[in-house]
Amino acid sequence: RLRLHDGKLIKDRRYHLRTYPNCFVAKELTDWLIDHKEAPDRETGIRLMQKLMDHYIIHHVCDEHSDYKDAKLLYRFRKDDGTFPLSKDVKVFMRGQSLYEKLVSVEESILKVREENSVKYQRTFLGCEMIDWLVQEGEVENRKEAVELGRALLEHGIIQHVSNRHHFFDSDLLYQFWTNFRRRRRLTELLNENSSRALSESPDSPFCLRKLNPDPGNTSFLSVQTNKEIKIVSAVRRSSITSLAGNSNPYFSAAPTLAFPPVAECNPKSVLKKPITNEELLSPGAPYIKKTLTIVGDAVGWGFVVRGGRPCHIQAVDPGGPAAAAGMKVCQFVFSVNGMYVLHLDYQTISSLIMTGPRTLVMEVMEAVE
């Protein structure tokens, strides 16, 4: 958006005797994406812009088109007209980005490369140093408010204790910015979000099973019944891949000993005895009951695997995870996610909904009557 403003692609434009401020022409933007190597071709450029529309980042100036058309139509960034939805997660992320930019741009910054237990960490600071700086710069009113801000940043995966053992405290514990806001990101990264490969390997995916209570001699967890056909997938957590999921407490866990997360073994075959259609599921008198589950994710995710599509089903549940504690079971069908009806969606889309939603997950599932 800022680059488009600098390049004068975003400007006030007149159409049918009316002036539309801060907008761009879709066709010109597609040309710009190709010229600046943000997209290899027009088709990819259109898909990228549609992704931004789907996430409420851009919209048609009159909201007459719900899709992005590569034509002489006017679109606008919602941040330029005040319609961008600022959820709590977005506000925390933007605050973290603002603080990071301010910290790296000053001389004698508290952000430094530091060493702890013979390991060097980038973008680090002491908890008490950060609190001193926040109060001194007027970012907060007092030290208590600074601690609350630090905790919010940590809970959203923006900062973390270097060995992930502690929450944020006013102390000489060493923390780092986990997110490098200055890494040059390419728009095409957006198109990898929903691929099955990205879901199994992304550190933000809640759908891979966690590894609980690991012992040195066994680094895998069988999510379902023993089967000769076993598939290895990454076991990851919601915010950071550097911590071991060896403790249900999100902090004070054992120091990480692996460069990558441990693995879980997952049965690749569907656990359903036979495919079920939405018509069968919803037909009057069908042997299914609806249940509402409230799942509070912990430091390593929600602890279940969803697969299939139209409808999706629960493929596996970590017996020690939050989903199991909430009553989730294998073979349940996913009816809604956070109030949104999802029986018509595939599991990649449902996973995206959950990953971009709050940590407390409200799901309606349909379960066969025994």
mmCIF file of C-alpha atoms in Angstrom:
data_model
loop_
_atom_site.group_PDB
_atom_site.id
_atom_site.type_symbol
_atom_site.label_atom_id
_atom_site.label_comp_id
_atom_site.label_asym_id
_atom_site.label_seq_id
_atom_site.Cartn_x
_atom_site.Cartn_y
_atom_site.Cartn_z
ATOM 1 C CA ARG A 1 0.000 0.000 0.000
ATOM 2 C CA LEU A 2 2.733 2.463 0.931
ATOM 3 C CA ARG A 3 4.689 1.666 -2.230
ATOM 4 C CA LEU A 4 1.579 2.309 -4.306
ATOM 5 C CA HIS A 5 1.141 5.682 -2.601
ATOM 6 C CA ASP A 6 4.786 6.530 -3.319
ATOM 7 C CA GLY A 7 4.378 5.491 -6.944
ATOM 8 C CA LYS A 8 1.233 7.652 -7.328
ATOM 9 C CA LEU A 9 -0.903 4.656 -8.290
ATOM 10 C CA ILE A 10 -3.113 5.520 -5.350
ATOM 11 C CA LYS A 11 -4.601 8.969 -5.794
ATOM 12 C CA ASP A 12 -7.885 10.860 -6.006
ATOM 13 C CA ARG A 13 -9.734 9.901 -9.187
ATOM 14 C CA ARG A 14 -12.828 11.324 -10.876
ATOM 15 C CA TYR A 15 -15.473 9.084 -12.416
ATOM 16 C CA HIS A 16 -19.017 10.023 -13.546
ATOM 17 C CA LEU A 17 -18.794 13.518 -12.038
ATOM 18 C CA ARG A 18 -17.738 12.133 -8.653
ATOM 19 C CA THR A 19 -14.298 12.194 -7.032
ATOM 20 C CA TYR A 20 -13.107 9.036 -5.248
ATOM 21 C CA PRO A 21 -10.156 9.750 -2.903
ATOM 22 C CA ASN A 22 -7.161 7.447 -2.443
ATOM 23 C CA CYS A 23 -8.076 4.749 -4.961
ATOM 24 C CA PHE A 24 -6.372 2.762 -7.713
ATOM 25 C CA VAL A 25 -7.376 1.288 -11.068
ATOM 26 C CA ALA A 26 -7.370 -2.523 -10.939
ATOM 27 C CA LYS A 27 -5.864 -2.951 -14.403
ATOM 28 C CA GLU A 28 -3.028 -0.501 -13.617
ATOM 29 C CA LEU A 29 -2.307 -2.319 -10.358
ATOM 30 C CA THR A 30 -2.076 -5.687 -12.113
ATOM 31 C CA ASP A 31 0.434 -4.120 -14.540
ATOM 32 C CA TRP A 32 2.384 -2.746 -11.551
ATOM 33 C CA LEU A 33 2.529 -6.158 -9.839
ATOM 34 C CA ILE A 34 4.062 -7.722 -12.950
ATOM 35 C CA ASP A 35 6.464 -4.819 -13.588
ATOM 36 C CA HIS A 36 7.723 -4.955 -9.982
ATOM 37 C CA LYS A 37 7.991 -8.764 -9.999
ATOM 38 C CA GLU A 38 5.356 -9.166 -7.289
ATOM 39 C CA ALA A 39 3.440 -11.476 -9.633
ATOM 40 C CA PRO A 40 4.719 -13.547 -12.570
ATOM 41 C CA ASP A 41 1.548 -13.081 -14.658
ATOM 42 C CA ARG A 42 -1.862 -11.430 -14.658
ATOM 43 C CA GLU A 43 -3.671 -14.518 -13.385
ATOM 44 C CA THR A 44 -1.457 -14.655 -10.295
ATOM 45 C CA GLY A 45 -1.849 -10.919 -9.786
ATOM 46 C CA ILE A 46 -5.635 -11.279 -9.816
ATOM 47 C CA ARG A 47 -5.467 -14.142 -7.309
ATOM 48 C CA LEU A 48 -3.251 -12.048 -5.015
ATOM 49 C CA MET A 49 -5.646 -9.104 -5.067
ATOM 50 C CA GLN A 50 -8.615 -11.400 -4.513
ATOM 51 C CA LYS A 51 -6.815 -12.694 -1.427
ATOM 52 C CA LEU A 52 -6.575 -9.122 -0.139
ATOM 53 C CA MET A 53 -10.290 -8.627 -0.813
ATOM 54 C CA ASP A 54 -11.166 -11.854 1.005
ATOM 55 C CA HIS A 55 -9.233 -10.602 4.058
ATOM 56 C CA TYR A 56 -10.979 -7.183 4.028
ATOM 57 C CA ILE A 57 -7.815 -5.301 3.075
ATOM 58 C CA ILE A 58 -9.085 -3.799 -0.197
ATOM 59 C CA HIS A 59 -12.578 -3.308 -1.624
ATOM 60 C CA HIS A 60 -14.388 -1.805 -4.603
ATOM 61 C CA VAL A 61 -14.975 1.906 -3.955
ATOM 62 C CA CYS A 62 -18.762 1.460 -4.132
ATOM 63 C CA ASP A 63 -18.765 -2.160 -2.913
ATOM 64 C CA GLU A 64 -20.535 -3.149 -6.130
ATOM 65 C CA HIS A 65 -18.085 -5.993 -6.833
ATOM 66 C CA SER A 66 -17.211 -8.695 -4.319
ATOM 67 C CA ASP A 67 -14.422 -10.036 -6.538
ATOM 68 C CA TYR A 68 -11.339 -8.406 -8.023
ATOM 69 C CA LYS A 69 -11.710 -7.728 -11.744
ATOM 70 C CA ASP A 70 -8.683 -6.967 -13.931
ATOM 71 C CA ALA A 71 -10.446 -3.987 -15.523
ATOM 72 C CA LYS A 72 -10.785 -0.214 -15.313
ATOM 73 C CA LEU A 73 -12.569 -0.418 -11.993
ATOM 74 C CA LEU A 74 -11.675 1.583 -8.899
ATOM 75 C CA TYR A 75 -10.619 -0.160 -5.684
ATOM 76 C CA ARG A 76 -9.309 1.200 -2.401
ATOM 77 C CA PHE A 77 -7.345 -0.007 0.610
ATOM 78 C CA ARG A 78 -9.654 -0.081 3.625
ATOM 79 C CA LYS A 79 -6.908 1.554 5.667
ATOM 80 C CA ASP A 80 -7.219 4.602 3.414
ATOM 81 C CA ASP A 81 -10.948 5.091 4.033
ATOM 82 C CA GLY A 82 -11.233 3.988 7.666
ATOM 83 C CA THR A 83 -13.176 0.769 7.005
ATOM 84 C CA PHE A 84 -10.360 -1.658 7.876
ATOM 85 C CA PRO A 85 -11.636 -3.942 10.686
ATOM 86 C CA LEU A 86 -9.261 -3.488 13.617
ATOM 87 C CA SER A 87 -9.662 -6.637 15.691
ATOM 88 C CA LYS A 88 -7.716 -7.057 18.928
ATOM 89 C CA ASP A 89 -5.206 -9.346 17.153
ATOM 90 C CA VAL A 90 -4.597 -6.793 14.398
ATOM 91 C CA LYS A 91 -4.190 -3.973 16.923
ATOM 92 C CA VAL A 92 -1.592 -5.922 18.895
ATOM 93 C CA PHE A 93 0.273 -6.838 15.714
ATOM 94 C CA MET A 94 0.323 -3.219 14.523
ATOM 95 C CA ARG A 95 1.464 -2.018 17.955
ATOM 96 C CA GLY A 96 4.279 -4.564 17.897
ATOM 97 C CA GLN A 97 5.327 -3.449 14.424
ATOM 98 C CA SER A 98 5.274 0.215 15.464
ATOM 99 C CA LEU A 99 7.422 -0.467 18.554
ATOM 100 C CA TYR A 100 9.876 -2.575 16.544
ATOM 101 C CA GLU A 101 10.341 0.128 13.903
ATOM 102 C CA LYS A 102 10.871 2.753 16.599
ATOM 103 C CA LEU A 103 13.412 0.585 18.421
ATOM 104 C CA VAL A 104 15.533 -0.285 15.381
ATOM 105 C CA SER A 105 15.612 3.303 14.107
ATOM 106 C CA VAL A 106 17.178 4.904 17.196
ATOM 107 C CA GLU A 107 20.844 5.075 18.114
ATOM 108 C CA GLU A 108 21.942 2.989 21.097
ATOM 109 C CA SER A 109 18.882 0.783 20.696
ATOM 110 C CA ILE A 110 18.124 -1.726 23.438
ATOM 111 C CA LEU A 111 17.705 -4.366 20.676
ATOM 112 C CA LYS A 112 21.004 -6.225 20.435
ATOM 113 C CA VAL A 113 22.529 -9.570 19.564
ATOM 114 C CA ARG A 114 23.069 -11.319 22.887
ATOM 115 C CA GLU A 115 24.275 -14.703 23.995
ATOM 116 C CA GLU A 116 22.722 -17.011 26.566
ATOM 117 C CA ASN A 117 23.915 -20.551 27.334
ATOM 118 C CA SER A 118 26.356 -20.316 24.391
ATOM 119 C CA VAL A 119 23.522 -19.544 21.943
ATOM 120 C CA LYS A 120 23.347 -16.196 20.123
ATOM 121 C CA TYR A 121 19.940 -14.560 19.712
ATOM 122 C CA GLN A 122 18.946 -11.733 17.380
ATOM 123 C CA ARG A 123 16.789 -8.702 18.283
ATOM 124 C CA THR A 124 17.019 -9.272 22.050
ATOM 125 C CA PHE A 125 16.302 -7.076 25.076
ATOM 126 C CA LEU A 126 15.972 -7.446 28.843
ATOM 127 C CA GLY A 127 12.439 -7.277 30.213
ATOM 128 C CA CYS A 128 13.282 -4.418 32.585
ATOM 129 C CA GLU A 129 15.062 -2.533 29.755
ATOM 130 C CA MET A 130 11.950 -2.726 27.576
ATOM 131 C CA ILE A 131 9.762 -1.463 30.415
ATOM 132 C CA ASP A 132 12.156 1.434 31.118
ATOM 133 C CA TRP A 133 12.094 2.355 27.427
ATOM 134 C CA LEU A 134 8.295 2.126 27.093
ATOM 135 C CA VAL A 135 7.773 4.453 30.079
ATOM 136 C CA GLN A 136 10.541 6.837 28.999
ATOM 137 C CA GLU A 137 9.132 7.157 25.459
ATOM 138 C CA GLY A 138 5.589 7.741 26.688
ATOM 139 C CA GLU A 139 4.307 4.544 25.064
ATOM 140 C CA VAL A 140 2.651 3.616 28.392
ATOM 141 C CA GLU A 141 1.653 5.452 31.564
ATOM 142 C CA ASN A 142 3.474 3.246 34.066
ATOM 143 C CA ARG A 143 5.399 0.014 34.562
ATOM 144 C CA LYS A 144 2.263 -2.043 35.220
ATOM 145 C CA GLU A 145 0.820 -0.996 31.862
ATOM 146 C CA ALA A 146 4.176 -1.806 30.233
ATOM 147 C CA VAL A 147 4.086 -5.350 31.643
ATOM 148 C CA GLU A 148 0.534 -5.804 30.308
ATOM 149 C CA LEU A 149 1.679 -4.641 26.863
ATOM 150 C CA GLY A 150 4.678 -6.992 26.951
ATOM 151 C CA ARG A 151 2.428 -9.905 27.893
ATOM 152 C CA ALA A 152 0.034 -9.134 25.033
ATOM 153 C CA LEU A 153 2.946 -9.042 22.569
ATOM 154 C CA LEU A 154 4.232 -12.373 23.891
ATOM 155 C CA GLU A 155 0.817 -14.049 23.776
ATOM 156 C CA HIS A 156 0.455 -13.009 20.138
ATOM 157 C CA GLY A 157 3.831 -14.478 19.174
ATOM 158 C CA ILE A 158 5.507 -11.131 18.486
ATOM 159 C CA ILE A 159 8.057 -11.414 21.280
ATOM 160 C CA GLN A 160 9.158 -14.413 23.342
ATOM 161 C CA HIS A 161 11.545 -15.429 26.075
ATOM 162 C CA VAL A 162 14.674 -16.633 24.244
ATOM 163 C CA SER A 163 14.321 -20.200 25.513
ATOM 164 C CA ASN A 164 10.544 -19.923 25.823
ATOM 165 C CA ARG A 165 10.566 -20.705 29.543
ATOM 166 C CA HIS A 166 8.891 -17.581 30.894
ATOM 167 C CA HIS A 167 6.044 -15.181 30.329
ATOM 168 C CA PHE A 168 6.922 -11.462 30.220
ATOM 169 C CA PHE A 169 8.144 -9.950 33.500
ATOM 170 C CA ASP A 170 9.746 -6.727 34.742
ATOM 171 C CA SER A 171 13.091 -8.474 35.285
ATOM 172 C CA ASP A 172 16.475 -9.145 33.715
ATOM 173 C CA LEU A 173 15.129 -12.135 31.758
ATOM 174 C CA LEU A 174 16.161 -12.064 28.090
ATOM 175 C CA TYR A 175 13.495 -11.712 25.409
ATOM 176 C CA GLN A 176 13.565 -11.247 21.641
ATOM 177 C CA PHE A 177 11.306 -10.036 18.872
ATOM 178 C CA TRP A 178 10.215 -13.334 17.336
ATOM 179 C CA THR A 179 8.761 -11.523 14.316
ATOM 180 C CA ASN A 180 11.289 -9.734 12.106
ATOM 181 C CA PHE A 181 9.079 -6.947 10.771
ATOM 182 C CA ARG A 182 11.770 -5.785 8.347
ATOM 183 C CA ARG A 183 12.019 -9.056 6.474
ATOM 184 C CA ARG A 184 11.137 -8.325 2.854
ATOM 185 C CA ARG A 185 7.928 -10.189 2.206
ATOM 186 C CA ARG A 186 6.553 -10.991 -1.205
ATOM 187 C CA LEU A 187 2.856 -10.950 -1.981
ATOM 188 C CA THR A 188 3.091 -14.413 -3.540
ATOM 189 C CA GLU A 189 3.620 -15.831 -0.019
ATOM 190 C CA LEU A 190 -0.132 -15.307 0.459
ATOM 191 C CA LEU A 191 -0.919 -17.994 -2.109
ATOM 192 C CA ASN A 192 0.916 -20.673 -0.125
ATOM 193 C CA GLU A 193 -1.289 -20.299 2.954
ATOM 194 C CA ASN A 194 -3.915 -22.853 2.079
ATOM 195 C CA SER A 195 -1.840 -25.554 0.444
ATOM 196 C CA SER A 196 -1.821 -28.874 2.255
ATOM 197 C CA ARG A 197 1.973 -28.682 2.393
ATOM 198 C CA ALA A 198 1.835 -25.326 4.117
ATOM 199 C CA LEU A 199 -0.756 -26.587 6.586
ATOM 200 C CA SER A 200 1.379 -29.484 7.692
ATOM 201 C CA GLU A 201 4.619 -27.537 7.872
ATOM 202 C CA SER A 202 3.584 -24.040 8.889
ATOM 203 C CA PRO A 203 4.377 -23.048 12.484
ATOM 204 C CA ASP A 204 0.955 -21.361 12.574
ATOM 205 C CA SER A 205 -1.079 -24.482 11.785
ATOM 206 C CA PRO A 206 -3.290 -25.710 14.632
ATOM 207 C CA PHE A 207 -4.203 -28.907 12.808
ATOM 208 C CA CYS A 208 -1.105 -31.005 13.324
ATOM 209 C CA LEU A 209 -1.088 -33.001 16.502
ATOM 210 C CA ARG A 210 1.161 -31.958 19.310
ATOM 211 C CA LYS A 211 3.736 -34.175 20.940
ATOM 212 C CA LEU A 212 2.970 -34.403 24.647
ATOM 213 C CA ASN A 213 5.229 -35.636 27.432
ATOM 214 C CA PRO A 214 8.129 -36.573 25.137
ATOM 215 C CA ASP A 215 10.719 -38.992 26.380
ATOM 216 C CA PRO A 216 14.220 -39.298 24.902
ATOM 217 C CA GLY A 217 13.626 -42.723 23.429
ATOM 218 C CA ASN A 218 10.395 -41.972 21.613
ATOM 219 C CA THR A 219 9.944 -38.928 19.427
ATOM 220 C CA SER A 220 6.601 -39.719 17.841
ATOM 221 C CA PHE A 221 2.968 -39.816 18.796
ATOM 222 C CA LEU A 222 0.433 -42.145 17.145
ATOM 223 C CA SER A 223 -2.730 -40.132 16.753
ATOM 224 C CA VAL A 224 -5.005 -43.019 15.829
ATOM 225 C CA GLN A 225 -4.976 -46.784 15.827
ATOM 226 C CA THR A 226 -1.792 -48.540 14.744
ATOM 227 C CA ASN A 227 -1.619 -48.933 11.004
ATOM 228 C CA LYS A 228 1.129 -50.061 8.681
ATOM 229 C CA GLU A 229 0.632 -47.009 6.496
ATOM 230 C CA ILE A 230 2.003 -44.166 8.587
ATOM 231 C CA LYS A 231 2.641 -40.641 7.351
ATOM 232 C CA ILE A 232 5.038 -38.214 9.068
ATOM 233 C CA VAL A 233 3.815 -34.654 9.526
ATOM 234 C CA SER A 234 5.245 -31.777 11.502
ATOM 235 C CA ALA A 235 3.936 -31.282 15.012
ATOM 236 C CA VAL A 236 3.820 -27.555 15.513
ATOM 237 C CA ARG A 237 2.440 -24.921 17.832
ATOM 238 C CA ARG A 238 0.463 -21.764 17.343
ATOM 239 C CA SER A 239 3.195 -19.188 17.610
ATOM 240 C CA SER A 240 6.715 -20.521 17.889
ATOM 241 C CA ILE A 241 8.457 -23.581 16.525
ATOM 242 C CA THR A 242 11.372 -23.384 18.894
ATOM 243 C CA SER A 243 9.665 -24.692 22.013
ATOM 244 C CA LEU A 244 9.011 -28.292 22.864
ATOM 245 C CA ALA A 245 5.431 -29.168 23.622
ATOM 246 C CA GLY A 246 6.468 -31.135 26.655
ATOM 247 C CA ASN A 247 4.291 -29.318 29.143
ATOM 248 C CA SER A 248 0.675 -28.244 29.065
ATOM 249 C CA ASN A 249 1.794 -24.961 30.612
ATOM 250 C CA PRO A 250 2.635 -22.562 27.754
ATOM 251 C CA TYR A 251 5.587 -21.175 29.702
ATOM 252 C CA PHE A 252 8.317 -22.586 31.920
ATOM 253 C CA SER A 253 8.627 -25.579 29.589
ATOM 254 C CA ALA A 254 11.858 -27.474 29.075
ATOM 255 C CA ALA A 255 14.526 -25.654 27.080
ATOM 256 C CA PRO A 256 14.347 -26.590 23.382
ATOM 257 C CA THR A 257 16.826 -29.179 22.237
ATOM 258 C CA LEU A 258 15.784 -29.442 18.591
ATOM 259 C CA ALA A 259 16.230 -27.003 15.762
ATOM 260 C CA PHE A 260 12.859 -28.104 14.370
ATOM 261 C CA PRO A 261 9.700 -29.286 16.076
ATOM 262 C CA PRO A 262 9.320 -32.969 16.923
ATOM 263 C CA VAL A 263 7.212 -35.109 14.644
ATOM 264 C CA ALA A 264 3.880 -36.801 15.070
ATOM 265 C CA GLU A 265 2.680 -39.786 13.115
ATOM 266 C CA CYS A 266 -0.689 -39.442 11.550
ATOM 267 C CA ASN A 267 -2.846 -42.033 9.811
ATOM 268 C CA PRO A 268 -3.261 -40.825 6.209
ATOM 269 C CA LYS A 269 -6.420 -42.875 5.565
ATOM 270 C CA SER A 270 -9.816 -41.429 6.422
ATOM 271 C CA VAL A 271 -11.214 -42.686 9.708
ATOM 272 C CA LEU A 272 -14.737 -42.627 8.249
ATOM 273 C CA LYS A 273 -16.191 -46.048 7.455
ATOM 274 C CA LYS A 274 -17.932 -44.549 4.408
ATOM 275 C CA PRO A 275 -18.237 -41.084 2.872
ATOM 276 C CA ILE A 276 -21.152 -38.980 4.156
ATOM 277 C CA THR A 277 -22.846 -36.220 2.163
ATOM 278 C CA ASN A 278 -24.344 -33.024 3.588
ATOM 279 C CA GLU A 279 -27.776 -34.243 2.477
ATOM 280 C CA GLU A 280 -27.393 -37.409 4.550
ATOM 281 C CA LEU A 281 -26.106 -35.423 7.503
ATOM 282 C CA LEU A 282 -28.945 -32.882 7.494
ATOM 283 C CA SER A 283 -31.880 -35.016 6.362
ATOM 284 C CA PRO A 284 -34.815 -35.188 8.855
ATOM 285 C CA GLY A 285 -34.459 -38.113 11.202
ATOM 286 C CA ALA A 286 -30.769 -38.632 10.395
ATOM 287 C CA PRO A 287 -28.923 -40.363 13.260
ATOM 288 C CA TYR A 288 -26.764 -37.347 14.145
ATOM 289 C CA ILE A 289 -26.819 -34.880 17.015
ATOM 290 C CA LYS A 290 -25.226 -31.433 17.118
ATOM 291 C CA LYS A 291 -22.826 -30.442 19.892
ATOM 292 C CA THR A 292 -21.115 -27.134 20.673
ATOM 293 C CA LEU A 293 -17.483 -27.341 21.746
ATOM 294 C CA THR A 294 -15.474 -24.462 23.235
ATOM 295 C CA ILE A 295 -11.756 -25.165 22.820
ATOM 296 C CA VAL A 296 -9.194 -22.874 24.421
ATOM 297 C CA GLY A 297 -5.911 -23.337 22.542
ATOM 298 C CA ASP A 298 -2.747 -23.687 24.554
ATOM 299 C CA ALA A 299 0.835 -22.813 23.637
ATOM 300 C CA VAL A 300 1.032 -25.613 21.079
ATOM 301 C CA GLY A 301 -2.347 -25.341 19.374
ATOM 302 C CA TRP A 302 -5.721 -27.017 19.751
ATOM 303 C CA GLY A 303 -4.688 -30.651 19.321
ATOM 304 C CA PHE A 304 -6.771 -32.095 16.502
ATOM 305 C CA VAL A 305 -6.628 -32.889 12.802
ATOM 306 C CA VAL A 306 -9.466 -32.036 10.417
ATOM 307 C CA ARG A 307 -9.651 -33.544 6.942
ATOM 308 C CA GLY A 308 -12.003 -34.052 4.010
ATOM 309 C CA GLY A 309 -14.479 -31.547 2.658
ATOM 310 C CA ARG A 310 -18.173 -30.885 2.175
ATOM 311 C CA PRO A 311 -18.455 -31.944 4.998
ATOM 312 C CA CYS A 312 -15.094 -32.027 6.813
ATOM 313 C CA HIS A 313 -14.549 -34.510 9.621
ATOM 314 C CA ILE A 314 -12.278 -34.849 12.650
ATOM 315 C CA GLN A 315 -9.512 -37.214 11.568
ATOM 316 C CA ALA A 316 -7.593 -37.432 14.852
ATOM 317 C CA VAL A 317 -7.624 -35.951 18.340
ATOM 318 C CA ASP A 318 -4.688 -35.628 20.695
ATOM 319 C CA PRO A 319 -5.948 -37.372 23.862
ATOM 320 C CA GLY A 320 -4.016 -34.938 26.062
ATOM 321 C CA GLY A 321 -4.930 -31.772 24.182
ATOM 322 C CA PRO A 322 -7.522 -28.980 24.571
ATOM 323 C CA ALA A 323 -9.853 -30.424 21.893
ATOM 324 C CA ALA A 324 -10.137 -33.774 23.677
ATOM 325 C CA ALA A 325 -10.785 -31.992 26.982
ATOM 326 C CA ALA A 326 -13.651 -30.085 25.303
ATOM 327 C CA GLY A 327 -15.266 -33.316 24.098
ATOM 328 C CA MET A 328 -14.024 -33.546 20.516
ATOM 329 C CA LYS A 329 -13.968 -37.056 19.069
ATOM 330 C CA VAL A 330 -12.752 -38.725 15.896
ATOM 331 C CA CYS A 331 -15.401 -38.954 13.105
ATOM 332 C CA GLN A 332 -17.367 -35.882 14.206
ATOM 333 C CA PHE A 333 -18.366 -33.577 11.334
ATOM 334 C CA VAL A 334 -17.555 -29.850 11.462
ATOM 335 C CA PHE A 335 -20.790 -27.846 11.215
ATOM 336 C CA SER A 336 -19.605 -24.340 12.144
ATOM 337 C CA VAL A 337 -16.473 -22.471 13.246
ATOM 338 C CA ASN A 338 -16.844 -19.359 15.414
ATOM 339 C CA GLY A 339 -20.440 -18.944 14.266
ATOM 340 C CA MET A 340 -19.717 -19.461 10.547
ATOM 341 C CA TYR A 341 -21.465 -22.328 8.746
ATOM 342 C CA VAL A 342 -18.763 -24.481 7.105
ATOM 343 C CA LEU A 343 -20.359 -27.724 5.900
ATOM 344 C CA HIS A 344 -19.785 -26.606 2.299
ATOM 345 C CA LEU A 345 -16.055 -25.860 2.767
ATOM 346 C CA ASP A 346 -12.903 -27.987 2.419
ATOM 347 C CA TYR A 347 -10.454 -28.505 5.269
ATOM 348 C CA GLN A 348 -7.873 -26.034 3.905
ATOM 349 C CA THR A 349 -10.447 -23.217 4.062
ATOM 350 C CA ILE A 350 -11.635 -24.245 7.514
ATOM 351 C CA SER A 351 -8.035 -24.365 8.726
ATOM 352 C CA SER A 352 -7.481 -20.823 7.478
ATOM 353 C CA LEU A 353 -10.562 -19.648 9.386
ATOM 354 C CA ILE A 354 -9.255 -21.156 12.597
ATOM 355 C CA MET A 355 -5.677 -19.943 12.168
ATOM 356 C CA THR A 356 -6.785 -16.356 11.619
ATOM 357 C CA GLY A 357 -9.331 -16.456 14.431
ATOM 358 C CA PRO A 358 -9.088 -16.133 18.209
ATOM 359 C CA ARG A 359 -7.359 -18.622 20.460
ATOM 360 C CA THR A 360 -10.718 -19.570 22.015
ATOM 361 C CA LEU A 361 -12.396 -21.636 19.326
ATOM 362 C CA VAL A 362 -16.149 -22.301 19.287
ATOM 363 C CA MET A 363 -17.063 -25.216 17.021
ATOM 364 C CA GLU A 364 -20.363 -26.939 16.330
ATOM 365 C CA VAL A 365 -19.909 -30.578 15.387
ATOM 366 C CA MET A 366 -22.316 -33.316 14.367
ATOM 367 C CA GLU A 367 -21.838 -36.693 15.961
ATOM 368 C CA ALA A 368 -23.395 -40.049 15.073
ATOM 369 C CA VAL A 369 -25.907 -41.323 17.612
ATOM 370 C CA GLU A 370 -24.672 -44.605 19.012
#
